[in-house]
Tab-separated table of C-alpha atoms in Angstrom:
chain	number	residue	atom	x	y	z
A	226	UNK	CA	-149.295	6.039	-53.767
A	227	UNK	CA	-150.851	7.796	-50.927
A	228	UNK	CA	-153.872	10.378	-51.029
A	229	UNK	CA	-153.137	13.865	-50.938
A	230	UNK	CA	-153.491	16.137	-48.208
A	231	UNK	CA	-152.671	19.996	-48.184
A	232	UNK	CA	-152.318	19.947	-44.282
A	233	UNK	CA	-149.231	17.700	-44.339
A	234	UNK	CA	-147.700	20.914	-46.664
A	235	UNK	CA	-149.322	23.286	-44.146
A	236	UNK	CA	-148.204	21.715	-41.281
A	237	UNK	CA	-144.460	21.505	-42.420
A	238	UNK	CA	-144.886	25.436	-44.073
A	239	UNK	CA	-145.638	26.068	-39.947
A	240	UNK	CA	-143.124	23.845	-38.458
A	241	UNK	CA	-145.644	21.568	-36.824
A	242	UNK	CA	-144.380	18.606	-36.361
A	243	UNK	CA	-145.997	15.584	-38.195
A	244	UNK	CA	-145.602	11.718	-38.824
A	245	UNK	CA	-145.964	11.922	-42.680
A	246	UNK	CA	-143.719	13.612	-45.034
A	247	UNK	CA	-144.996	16.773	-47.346
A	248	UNK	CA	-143.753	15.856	-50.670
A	249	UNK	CA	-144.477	19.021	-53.488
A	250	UNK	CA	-142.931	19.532	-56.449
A	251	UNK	CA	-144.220	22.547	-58.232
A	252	UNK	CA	-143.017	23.383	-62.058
A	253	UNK	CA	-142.060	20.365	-64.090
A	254	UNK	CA	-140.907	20.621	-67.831
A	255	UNK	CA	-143.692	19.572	-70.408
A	256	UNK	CA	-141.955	16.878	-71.790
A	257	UNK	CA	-142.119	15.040	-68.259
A	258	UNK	CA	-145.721	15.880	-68.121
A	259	UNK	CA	-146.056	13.856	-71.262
A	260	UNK	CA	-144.556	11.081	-70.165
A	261	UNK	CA	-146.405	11.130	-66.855
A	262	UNK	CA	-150.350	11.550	-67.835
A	263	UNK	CA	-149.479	9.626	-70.942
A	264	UNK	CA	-149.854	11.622	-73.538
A	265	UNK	CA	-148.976	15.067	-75.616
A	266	UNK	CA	-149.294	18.493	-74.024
A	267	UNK	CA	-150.145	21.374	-75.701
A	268	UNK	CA	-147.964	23.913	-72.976
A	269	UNK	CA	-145.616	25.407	-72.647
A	270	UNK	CA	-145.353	25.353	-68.635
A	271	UNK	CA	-147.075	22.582	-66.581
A	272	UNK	CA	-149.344	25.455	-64.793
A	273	UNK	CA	-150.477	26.299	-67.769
A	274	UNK	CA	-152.524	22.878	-68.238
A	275	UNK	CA	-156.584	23.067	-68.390
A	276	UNK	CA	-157.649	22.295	-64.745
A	277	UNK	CA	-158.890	19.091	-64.875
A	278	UNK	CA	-155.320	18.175	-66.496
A	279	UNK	CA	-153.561	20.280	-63.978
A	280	UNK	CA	-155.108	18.330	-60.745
A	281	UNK	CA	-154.494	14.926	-62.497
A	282	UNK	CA	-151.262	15.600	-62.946
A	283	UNK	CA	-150.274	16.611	-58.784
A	284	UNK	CA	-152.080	13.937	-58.149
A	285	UNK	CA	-150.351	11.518	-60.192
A	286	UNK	CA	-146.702	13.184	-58.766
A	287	UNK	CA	-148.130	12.997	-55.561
A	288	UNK	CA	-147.918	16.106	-54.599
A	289	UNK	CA	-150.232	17.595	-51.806
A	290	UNK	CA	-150.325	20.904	-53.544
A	291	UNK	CA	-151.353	22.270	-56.604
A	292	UNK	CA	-148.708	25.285	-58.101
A	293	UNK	CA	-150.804	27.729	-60.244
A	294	UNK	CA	-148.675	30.960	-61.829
A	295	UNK	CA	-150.137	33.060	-64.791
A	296	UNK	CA	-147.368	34.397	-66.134
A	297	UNK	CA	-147.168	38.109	-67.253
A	298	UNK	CA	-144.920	38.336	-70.509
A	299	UNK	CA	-144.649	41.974	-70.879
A	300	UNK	CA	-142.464	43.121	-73.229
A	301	UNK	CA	-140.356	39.735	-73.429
A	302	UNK	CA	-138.925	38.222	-76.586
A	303	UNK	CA	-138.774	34.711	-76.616
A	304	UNK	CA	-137.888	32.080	-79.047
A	305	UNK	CA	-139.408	28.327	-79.171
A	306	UNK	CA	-136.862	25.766	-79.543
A	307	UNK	CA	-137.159	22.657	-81.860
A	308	UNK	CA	-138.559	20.886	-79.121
A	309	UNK	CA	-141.503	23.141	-78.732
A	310	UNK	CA	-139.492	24.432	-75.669
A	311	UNK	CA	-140.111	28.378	-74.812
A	312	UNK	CA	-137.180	30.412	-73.789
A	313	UNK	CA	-136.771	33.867	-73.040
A	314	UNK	CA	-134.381	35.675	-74.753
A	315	UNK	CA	-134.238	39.876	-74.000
A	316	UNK	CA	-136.980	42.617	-72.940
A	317	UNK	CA	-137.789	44.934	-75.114
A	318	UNK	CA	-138.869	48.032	-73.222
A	319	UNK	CA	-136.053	49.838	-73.090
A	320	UNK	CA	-137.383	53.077	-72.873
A	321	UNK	CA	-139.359	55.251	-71.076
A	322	UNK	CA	-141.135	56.029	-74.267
A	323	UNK	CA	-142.196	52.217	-74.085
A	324	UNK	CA	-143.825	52.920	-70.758
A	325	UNK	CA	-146.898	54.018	-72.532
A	326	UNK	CA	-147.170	51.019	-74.376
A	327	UNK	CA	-148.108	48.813	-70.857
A	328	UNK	CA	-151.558	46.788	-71.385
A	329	UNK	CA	-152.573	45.776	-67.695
A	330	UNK	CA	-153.695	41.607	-68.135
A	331	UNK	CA	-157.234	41.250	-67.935
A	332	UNK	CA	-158.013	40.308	-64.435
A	333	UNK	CA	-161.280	38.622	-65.179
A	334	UNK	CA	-159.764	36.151	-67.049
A	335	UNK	CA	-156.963	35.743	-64.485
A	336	UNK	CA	-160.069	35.234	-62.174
A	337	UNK	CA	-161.903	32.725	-64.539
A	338	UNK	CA	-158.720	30.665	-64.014
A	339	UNK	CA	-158.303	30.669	-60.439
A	340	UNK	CA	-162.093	30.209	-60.132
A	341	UNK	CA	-161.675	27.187	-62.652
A	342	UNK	CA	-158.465	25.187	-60.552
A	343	UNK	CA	-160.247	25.888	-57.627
A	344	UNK	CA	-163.407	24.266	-58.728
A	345	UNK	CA	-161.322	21.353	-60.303
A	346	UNK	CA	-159.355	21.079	-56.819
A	347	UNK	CA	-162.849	20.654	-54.830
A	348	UNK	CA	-162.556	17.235	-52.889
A	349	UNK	CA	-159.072	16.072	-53.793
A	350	UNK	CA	-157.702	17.035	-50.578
A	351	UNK	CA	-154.807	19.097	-52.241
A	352	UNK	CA	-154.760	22.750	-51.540
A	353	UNK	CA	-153.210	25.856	-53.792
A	354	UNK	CA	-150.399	27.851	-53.677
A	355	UNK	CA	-150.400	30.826	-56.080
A	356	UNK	CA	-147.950	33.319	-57.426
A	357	UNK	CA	-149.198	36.540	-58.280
A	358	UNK	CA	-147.311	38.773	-60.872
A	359	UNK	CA	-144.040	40.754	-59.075
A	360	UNK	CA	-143.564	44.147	-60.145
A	361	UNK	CA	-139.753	43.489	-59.762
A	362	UNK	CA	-139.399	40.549	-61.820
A	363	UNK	CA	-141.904	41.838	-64.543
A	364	UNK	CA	-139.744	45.062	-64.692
A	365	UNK	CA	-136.581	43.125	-64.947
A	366	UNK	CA	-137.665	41.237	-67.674
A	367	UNK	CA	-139.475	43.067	-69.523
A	368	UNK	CA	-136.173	45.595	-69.605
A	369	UNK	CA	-133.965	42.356	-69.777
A	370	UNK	CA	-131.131	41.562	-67.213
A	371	UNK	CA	-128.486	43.106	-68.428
A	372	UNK	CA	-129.729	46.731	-69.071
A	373	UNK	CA	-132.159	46.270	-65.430
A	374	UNK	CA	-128.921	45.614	-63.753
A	375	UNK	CA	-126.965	48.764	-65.642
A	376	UNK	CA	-129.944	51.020	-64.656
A	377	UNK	CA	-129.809	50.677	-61.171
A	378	UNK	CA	-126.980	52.408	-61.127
A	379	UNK	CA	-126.761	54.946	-64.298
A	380	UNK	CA	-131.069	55.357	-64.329
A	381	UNK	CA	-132.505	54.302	-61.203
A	382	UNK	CA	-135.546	56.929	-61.994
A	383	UNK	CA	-136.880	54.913	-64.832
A	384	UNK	CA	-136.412	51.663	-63.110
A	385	UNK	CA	-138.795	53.043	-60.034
A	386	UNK	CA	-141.493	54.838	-62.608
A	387	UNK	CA	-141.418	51.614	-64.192
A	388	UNK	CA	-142.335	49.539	-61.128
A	389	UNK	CA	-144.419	51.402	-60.160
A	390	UNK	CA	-146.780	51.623	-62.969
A	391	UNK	CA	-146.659	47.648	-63.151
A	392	UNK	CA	-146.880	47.143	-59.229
A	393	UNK	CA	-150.531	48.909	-59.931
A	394	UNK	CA	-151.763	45.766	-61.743
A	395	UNK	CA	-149.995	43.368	-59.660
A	396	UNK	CA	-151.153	44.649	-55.550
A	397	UNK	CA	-154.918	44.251	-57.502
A	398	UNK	CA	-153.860	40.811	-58.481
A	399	UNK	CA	-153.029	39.837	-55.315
A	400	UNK	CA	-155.676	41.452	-53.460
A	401	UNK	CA	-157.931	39.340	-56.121
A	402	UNK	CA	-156.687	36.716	-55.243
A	403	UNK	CA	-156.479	36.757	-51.296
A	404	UNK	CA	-160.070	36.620	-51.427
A	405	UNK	CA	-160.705	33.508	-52.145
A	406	UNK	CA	-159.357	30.500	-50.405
A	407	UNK	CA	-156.099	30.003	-51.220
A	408	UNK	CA	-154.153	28.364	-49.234
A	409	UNK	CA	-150.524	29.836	-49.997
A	410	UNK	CA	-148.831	32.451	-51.749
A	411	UNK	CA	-145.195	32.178	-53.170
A	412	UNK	CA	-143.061	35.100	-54.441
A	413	UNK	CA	-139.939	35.238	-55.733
A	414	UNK	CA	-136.679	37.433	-56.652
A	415	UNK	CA	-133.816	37.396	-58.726
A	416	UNK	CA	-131.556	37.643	-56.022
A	417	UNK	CA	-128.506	35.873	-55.609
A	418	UNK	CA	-126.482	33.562	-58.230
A	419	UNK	CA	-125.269	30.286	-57.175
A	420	UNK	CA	-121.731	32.538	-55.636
A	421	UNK	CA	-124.419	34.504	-53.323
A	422	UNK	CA	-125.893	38.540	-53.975
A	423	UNK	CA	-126.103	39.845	-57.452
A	424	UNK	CA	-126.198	43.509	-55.665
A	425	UNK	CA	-125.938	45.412	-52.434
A	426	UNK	CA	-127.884	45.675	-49.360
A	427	UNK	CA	-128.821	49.216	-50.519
A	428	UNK	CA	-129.940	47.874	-54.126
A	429	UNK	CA	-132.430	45.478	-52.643
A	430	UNK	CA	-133.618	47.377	-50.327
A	431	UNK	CA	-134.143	50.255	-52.768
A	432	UNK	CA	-135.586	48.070	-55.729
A	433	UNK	CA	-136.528	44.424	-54.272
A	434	UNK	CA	-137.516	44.360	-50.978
A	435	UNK	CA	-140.188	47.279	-50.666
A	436	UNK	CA	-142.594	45.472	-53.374
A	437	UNK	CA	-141.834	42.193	-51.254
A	438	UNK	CA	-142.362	43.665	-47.923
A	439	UNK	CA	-145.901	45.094	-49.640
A	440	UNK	CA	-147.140	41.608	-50.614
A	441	UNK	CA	-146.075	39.628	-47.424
A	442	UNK	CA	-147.892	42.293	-45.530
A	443	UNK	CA	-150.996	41.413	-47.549
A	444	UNK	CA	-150.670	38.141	-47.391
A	445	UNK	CA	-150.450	37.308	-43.907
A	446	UNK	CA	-153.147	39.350	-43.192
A	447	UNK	CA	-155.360	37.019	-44.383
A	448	UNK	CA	-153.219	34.085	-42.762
A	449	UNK	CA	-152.052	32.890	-45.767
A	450	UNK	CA	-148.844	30.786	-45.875
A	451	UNK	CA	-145.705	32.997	-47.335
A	452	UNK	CA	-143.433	31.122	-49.797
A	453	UNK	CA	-140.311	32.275	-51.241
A	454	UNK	CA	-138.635	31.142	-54.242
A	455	UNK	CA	-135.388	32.060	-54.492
A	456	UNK	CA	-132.362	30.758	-57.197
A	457	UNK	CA	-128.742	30.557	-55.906
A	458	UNK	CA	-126.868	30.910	-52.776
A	459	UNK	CA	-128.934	32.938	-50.297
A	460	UNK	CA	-126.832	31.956	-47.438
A	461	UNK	CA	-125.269	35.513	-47.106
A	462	UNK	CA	-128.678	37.008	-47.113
A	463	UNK	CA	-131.183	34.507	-45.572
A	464	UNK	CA	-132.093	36.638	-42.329
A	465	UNK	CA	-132.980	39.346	-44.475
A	466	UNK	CA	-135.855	37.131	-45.953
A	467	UNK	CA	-137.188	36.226	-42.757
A	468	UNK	CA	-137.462	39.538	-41.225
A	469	UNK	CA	-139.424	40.340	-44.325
A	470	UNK	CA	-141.236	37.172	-43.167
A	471	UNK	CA	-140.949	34.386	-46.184
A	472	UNK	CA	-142.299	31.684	-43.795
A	473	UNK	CA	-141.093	28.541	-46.526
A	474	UNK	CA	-137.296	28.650	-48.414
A	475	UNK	CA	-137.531	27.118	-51.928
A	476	UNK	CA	-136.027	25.604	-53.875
A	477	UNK	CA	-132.555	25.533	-51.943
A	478	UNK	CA	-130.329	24.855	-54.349
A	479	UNK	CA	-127.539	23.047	-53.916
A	480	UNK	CA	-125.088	25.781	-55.516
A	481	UNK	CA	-121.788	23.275	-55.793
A	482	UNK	CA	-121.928	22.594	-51.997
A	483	UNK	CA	-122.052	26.514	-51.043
A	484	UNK	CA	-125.778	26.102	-49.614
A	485	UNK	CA	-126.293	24.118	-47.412
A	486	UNK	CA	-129.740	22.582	-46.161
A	487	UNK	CA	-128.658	21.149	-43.108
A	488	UNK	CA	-126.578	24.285	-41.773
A	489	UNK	CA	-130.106	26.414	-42.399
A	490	UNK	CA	-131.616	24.138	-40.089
A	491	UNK	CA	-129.520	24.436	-37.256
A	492	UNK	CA	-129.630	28.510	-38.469
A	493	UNK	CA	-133.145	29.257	-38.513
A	494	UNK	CA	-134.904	25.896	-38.087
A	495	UNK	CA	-137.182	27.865	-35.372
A	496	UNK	CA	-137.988	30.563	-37.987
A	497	UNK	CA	-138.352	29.448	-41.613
A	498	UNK	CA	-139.881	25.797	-43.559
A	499	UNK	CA	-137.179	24.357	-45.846
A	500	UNK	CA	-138.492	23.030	-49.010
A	501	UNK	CA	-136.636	21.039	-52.001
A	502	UNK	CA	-132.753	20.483	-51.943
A	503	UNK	CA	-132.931	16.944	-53.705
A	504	UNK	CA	-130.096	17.297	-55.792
A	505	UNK	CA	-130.900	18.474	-59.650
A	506	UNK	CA	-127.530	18.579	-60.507
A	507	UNK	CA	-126.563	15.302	-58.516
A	508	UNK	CA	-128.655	12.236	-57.213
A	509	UNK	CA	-132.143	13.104	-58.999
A	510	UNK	CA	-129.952	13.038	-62.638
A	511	UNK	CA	-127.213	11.124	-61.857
A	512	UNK	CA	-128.309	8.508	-59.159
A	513	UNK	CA	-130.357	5.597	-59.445
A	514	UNK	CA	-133.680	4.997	-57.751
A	515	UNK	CA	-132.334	3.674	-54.696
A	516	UNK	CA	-130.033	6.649	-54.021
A	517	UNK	CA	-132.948	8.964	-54.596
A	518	UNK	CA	-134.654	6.824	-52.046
A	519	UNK	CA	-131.755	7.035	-49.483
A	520	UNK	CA	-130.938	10.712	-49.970
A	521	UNK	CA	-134.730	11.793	-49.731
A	522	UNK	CA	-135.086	9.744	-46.287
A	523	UNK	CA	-131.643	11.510	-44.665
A	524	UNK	CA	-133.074	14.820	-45.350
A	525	UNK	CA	-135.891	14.035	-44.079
A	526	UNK	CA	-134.587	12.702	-40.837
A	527	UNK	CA	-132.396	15.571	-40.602
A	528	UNK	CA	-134.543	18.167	-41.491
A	529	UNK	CA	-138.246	16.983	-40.183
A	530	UNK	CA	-137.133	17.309	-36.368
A	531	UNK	CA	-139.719	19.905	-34.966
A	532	UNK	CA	-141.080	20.088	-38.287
A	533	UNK	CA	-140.237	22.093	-41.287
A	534	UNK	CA	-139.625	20.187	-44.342
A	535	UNK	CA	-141.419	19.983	-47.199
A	536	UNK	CA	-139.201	17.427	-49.780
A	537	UNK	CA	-138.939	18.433	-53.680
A	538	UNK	CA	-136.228	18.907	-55.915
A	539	UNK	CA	-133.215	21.519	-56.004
A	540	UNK	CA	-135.629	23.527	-58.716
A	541	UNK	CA	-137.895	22.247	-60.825
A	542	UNK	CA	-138.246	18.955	-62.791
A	543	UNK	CA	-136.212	18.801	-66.302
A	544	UNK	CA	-136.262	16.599	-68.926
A	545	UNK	CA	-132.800	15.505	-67.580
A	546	UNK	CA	-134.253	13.572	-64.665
A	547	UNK	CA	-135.076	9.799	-65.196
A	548	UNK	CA	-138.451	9.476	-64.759
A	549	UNK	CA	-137.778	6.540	-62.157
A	550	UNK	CA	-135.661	8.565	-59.963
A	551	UNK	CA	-138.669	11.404	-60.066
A	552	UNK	CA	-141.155	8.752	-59.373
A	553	UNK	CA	-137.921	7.278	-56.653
A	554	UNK	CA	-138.452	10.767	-54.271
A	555	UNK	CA	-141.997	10.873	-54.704
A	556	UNK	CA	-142.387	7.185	-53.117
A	557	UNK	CA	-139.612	7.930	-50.691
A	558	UNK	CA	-141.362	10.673	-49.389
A	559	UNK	CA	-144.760	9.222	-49.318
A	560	UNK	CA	-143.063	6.037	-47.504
A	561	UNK	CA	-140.570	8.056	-45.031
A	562	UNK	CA	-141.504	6.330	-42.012
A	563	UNK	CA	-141.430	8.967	-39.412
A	564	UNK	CA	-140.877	9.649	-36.174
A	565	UNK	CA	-144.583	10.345	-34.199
């Protein structure tokens, strides 16, 4: 297994073109976790390991990043599964009676953290990419879905007082955190479903994209790279994200054929890094090693042309993919021979 190296993932996240392959898987389920540093973990997300534990384990998936996310439950409801598994269930703030029941995290500790992966990062040659809390997504959740998505239409009011009381706490996150050296920043929205937009033009621009715009703005004025992590089919709405200027597309689901990798190259190779597309719900599951190997080598030779690819999976790694065909795309990115 090679050595890391966060400018192989920088290079790609800039379309420069380079020799070696950027291989970087970011979330994987705690069960897989287990089975990779060989032993129990007490989490309940693999960001959530102590630092030391965290940098082991990218290095031991070879990864030449490390993915750190504190995650801002406010007002969820979850349930823990048999397994130890946590799954969100409904928000609870319904109201906007419950709006005066919002507790801002405590942003030393969120600095203690980053402080503490940084530290525990020094000399590995992997860098960081972060994800600050989203206003959007915290609102969304902490309302859940289904009554977020009703009041856009019948209470759009409550939906903007709420964001913005929440987008208070997370622009100071982020500005926290653009001053120290990270080395990329990833937001994400719940956009699309795997048959494309969940809601208008108008809706995202009037509840998604202003936060967004807000937060690239910040970030690439401190030159940071600009990842975007977006679920489903954004095919119908994938120029909109670059003008906003998401420099890397993850996780590119495959969406039942609808989204396709190769046709976003030809699209907006020039503009945008691709990153993931190895099939979750196909080869990585249901393939063996060797067609792991095979498919992670034609995307790479189809999609590392001028540079711009940074290999991982179609999401994030379950407990439904064989640990051999996980460790299959990590060597075959690591070996992927090149082109100079």
């Amino acid at each position: 297994m090679r050595n890391p190296d966060k400018q192989r993932y920088l290079r790609a996240a800039r379309r420069i073109p380079c020799r070696e392959l950027s291989f970087q898987e970011d979330e994987i389920e705690p069960s897989v976790v287990a089975s990779i540093l060989g032993r129990p973990v007490a989490v309940h997300h693999s960001f959530d390991l102590p630092p030391a534990d965290l940098v082991e384990l990218n290095r031991r998936c070879g990864n030449d990043m490390v993915f750190l996310l504190n995650i801002w439950e406010l007002g969820r409801k979850n349930m823990i599964d048999a397994a130890g598994r946590k799954h969100y269930v409904d928000g609870t703030m319904k109201t906007a009676a419950d709006l005066k029941n919002i507790a801002y995290p405590d942003m030393e500790a969120l600095r203690r953290r980053l402080e503490s992966v940084l530290n525990a990062l020094d000399g590995t040659g992997m860098g960081l990419i972060y994800t600050p809390s989203q206003a959007p997504f915290i609102v969304t959740t902490a309302m859940g879905y289904a009554d977020y998505y009703e009041a856009m239409i019948s209470n759009p009011g409550f939906i903007h007082e709420f964001q913005k009381i929440v987008e208070e706490h997370c622009l100071r996150e982020l500005e926290m955190v653009l001053s120290y050296p990270v080395d990329a920043v990833q937001f994400g929205a719940v956009l699309c479903a795997k048959n494309g937009p969940m809601f208008s033009r108008a809706m995202r621009e009037e509840f998604e994209y202003p936060s967004l715009r807000r937060r690239v703005r910040l970030a690439k004025a401190k030159g940071v790279v600009v990842s975007g992590h977006f679920d489903g089919n954004h095919s119908a709405i994938m120029p909109e994200l670059i003008d906003i200027g998401i420099e890397v597309f993850n996780p590119i689901e495959t969406c039942d054929g609808a989204q396709d990798i190769y046709e976003y190259k030809k699209l907006y190779g020039s503009r945008i890094a691709l990153h993931g597309n190895i099939d979750l719900s196909g080869v990585l599951v249901n393939g063996t090693p060797e067609e792991v190997r095979r498919d992670v080598w034609e995307h790479a030779a189809r999609l590392s042309e001028g540079g711009g690819y940074i290999c991982a999976s179609s999401h994030n790694i379950t407990e439904d993919v064989p640990l051999a065909n996980f460790y299959a795309m990590r060597d075959a990115a690591h070996a992927w021979p090149g082109r100079g």
